[in-house]
Short mmCIF file of C-alpha atoms in Angstrom, two decimals:
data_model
loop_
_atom_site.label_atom_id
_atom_site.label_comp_id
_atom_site.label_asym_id
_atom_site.label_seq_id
_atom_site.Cartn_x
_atom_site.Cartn_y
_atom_site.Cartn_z
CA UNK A 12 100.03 106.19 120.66
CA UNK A 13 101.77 107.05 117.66
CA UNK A 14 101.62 103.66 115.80
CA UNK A 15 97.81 104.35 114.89
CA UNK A 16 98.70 106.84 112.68
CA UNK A 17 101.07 104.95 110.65
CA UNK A 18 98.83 101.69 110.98
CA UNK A 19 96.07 103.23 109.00
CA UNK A 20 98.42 105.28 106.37
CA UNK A 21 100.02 101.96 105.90
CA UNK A 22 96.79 100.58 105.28
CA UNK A 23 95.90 103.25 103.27
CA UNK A 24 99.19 103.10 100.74
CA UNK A 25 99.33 99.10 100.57
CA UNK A 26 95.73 99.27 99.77
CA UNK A 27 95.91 101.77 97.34
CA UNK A 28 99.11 100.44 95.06
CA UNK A 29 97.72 97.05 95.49
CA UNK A 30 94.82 98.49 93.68
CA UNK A 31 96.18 100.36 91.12
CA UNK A 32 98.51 97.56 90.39
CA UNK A 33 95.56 95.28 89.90
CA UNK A 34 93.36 97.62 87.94
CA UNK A 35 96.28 98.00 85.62
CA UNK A 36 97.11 94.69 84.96
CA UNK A 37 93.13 93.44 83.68
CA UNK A 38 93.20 97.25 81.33
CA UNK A 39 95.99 95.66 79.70
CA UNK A 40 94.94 91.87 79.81
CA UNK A 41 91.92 92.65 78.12
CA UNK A 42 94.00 95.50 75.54
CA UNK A 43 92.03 98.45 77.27
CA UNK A 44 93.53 101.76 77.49
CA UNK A 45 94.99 102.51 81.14
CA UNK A 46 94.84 106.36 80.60
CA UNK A 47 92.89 108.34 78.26
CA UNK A 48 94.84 109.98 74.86
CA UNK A 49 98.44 108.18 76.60
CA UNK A 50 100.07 105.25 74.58
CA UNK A 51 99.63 102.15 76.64
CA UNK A 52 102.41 101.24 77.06
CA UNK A 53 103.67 104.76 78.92
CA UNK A 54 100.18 104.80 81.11
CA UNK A 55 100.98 100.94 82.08
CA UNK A 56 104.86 101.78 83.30
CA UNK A 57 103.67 104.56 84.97
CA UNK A 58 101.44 103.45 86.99
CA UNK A 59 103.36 100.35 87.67
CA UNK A 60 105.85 102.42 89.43
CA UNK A 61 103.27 104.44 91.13
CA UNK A 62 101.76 101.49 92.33
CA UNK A 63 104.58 99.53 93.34
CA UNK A 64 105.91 103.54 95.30
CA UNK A 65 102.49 103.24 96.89
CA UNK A 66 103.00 99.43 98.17
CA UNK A 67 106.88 100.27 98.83
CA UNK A 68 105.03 103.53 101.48
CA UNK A 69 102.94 101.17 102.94
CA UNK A 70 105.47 98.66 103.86
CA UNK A 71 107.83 101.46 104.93
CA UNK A 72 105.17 102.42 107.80
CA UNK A 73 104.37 98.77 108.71
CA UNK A 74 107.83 99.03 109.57
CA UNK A 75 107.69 102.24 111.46
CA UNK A 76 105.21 100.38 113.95
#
């Protein structure tokens, strides 16, 4: 009963960093700003490590099942 919960927020957080971590990388393949009036550079690490948090959550509650 309680695994449904945690299959879908898995879901949820693998599919969002997975995502984010993909929209990232082609801004800065193709030199694009990630985040508006940020340096690149900062915007890219960020969400690199919000992305791979967001994967790292999903995982986590795959593994709560």
């Amino acid at each position: 009963m309680e695994s449904g919960p945690a299959i879908f927020a898995g879901t949820a957080f693998a599919l969002f960093g997975a995502a984010l971590l993909l929209w990232t990388g082609v801004r800065v393949a193709h030199g694009e700003p990630v985040a508006q009036g940020v340096a690149t550079r900062v915007a890219a690490t960020l969400t690199t490590i919000f992305g791979m948090v967001f994967l790292l959550l999903g995982v986590w509650c795959f593994g709560r099942v």
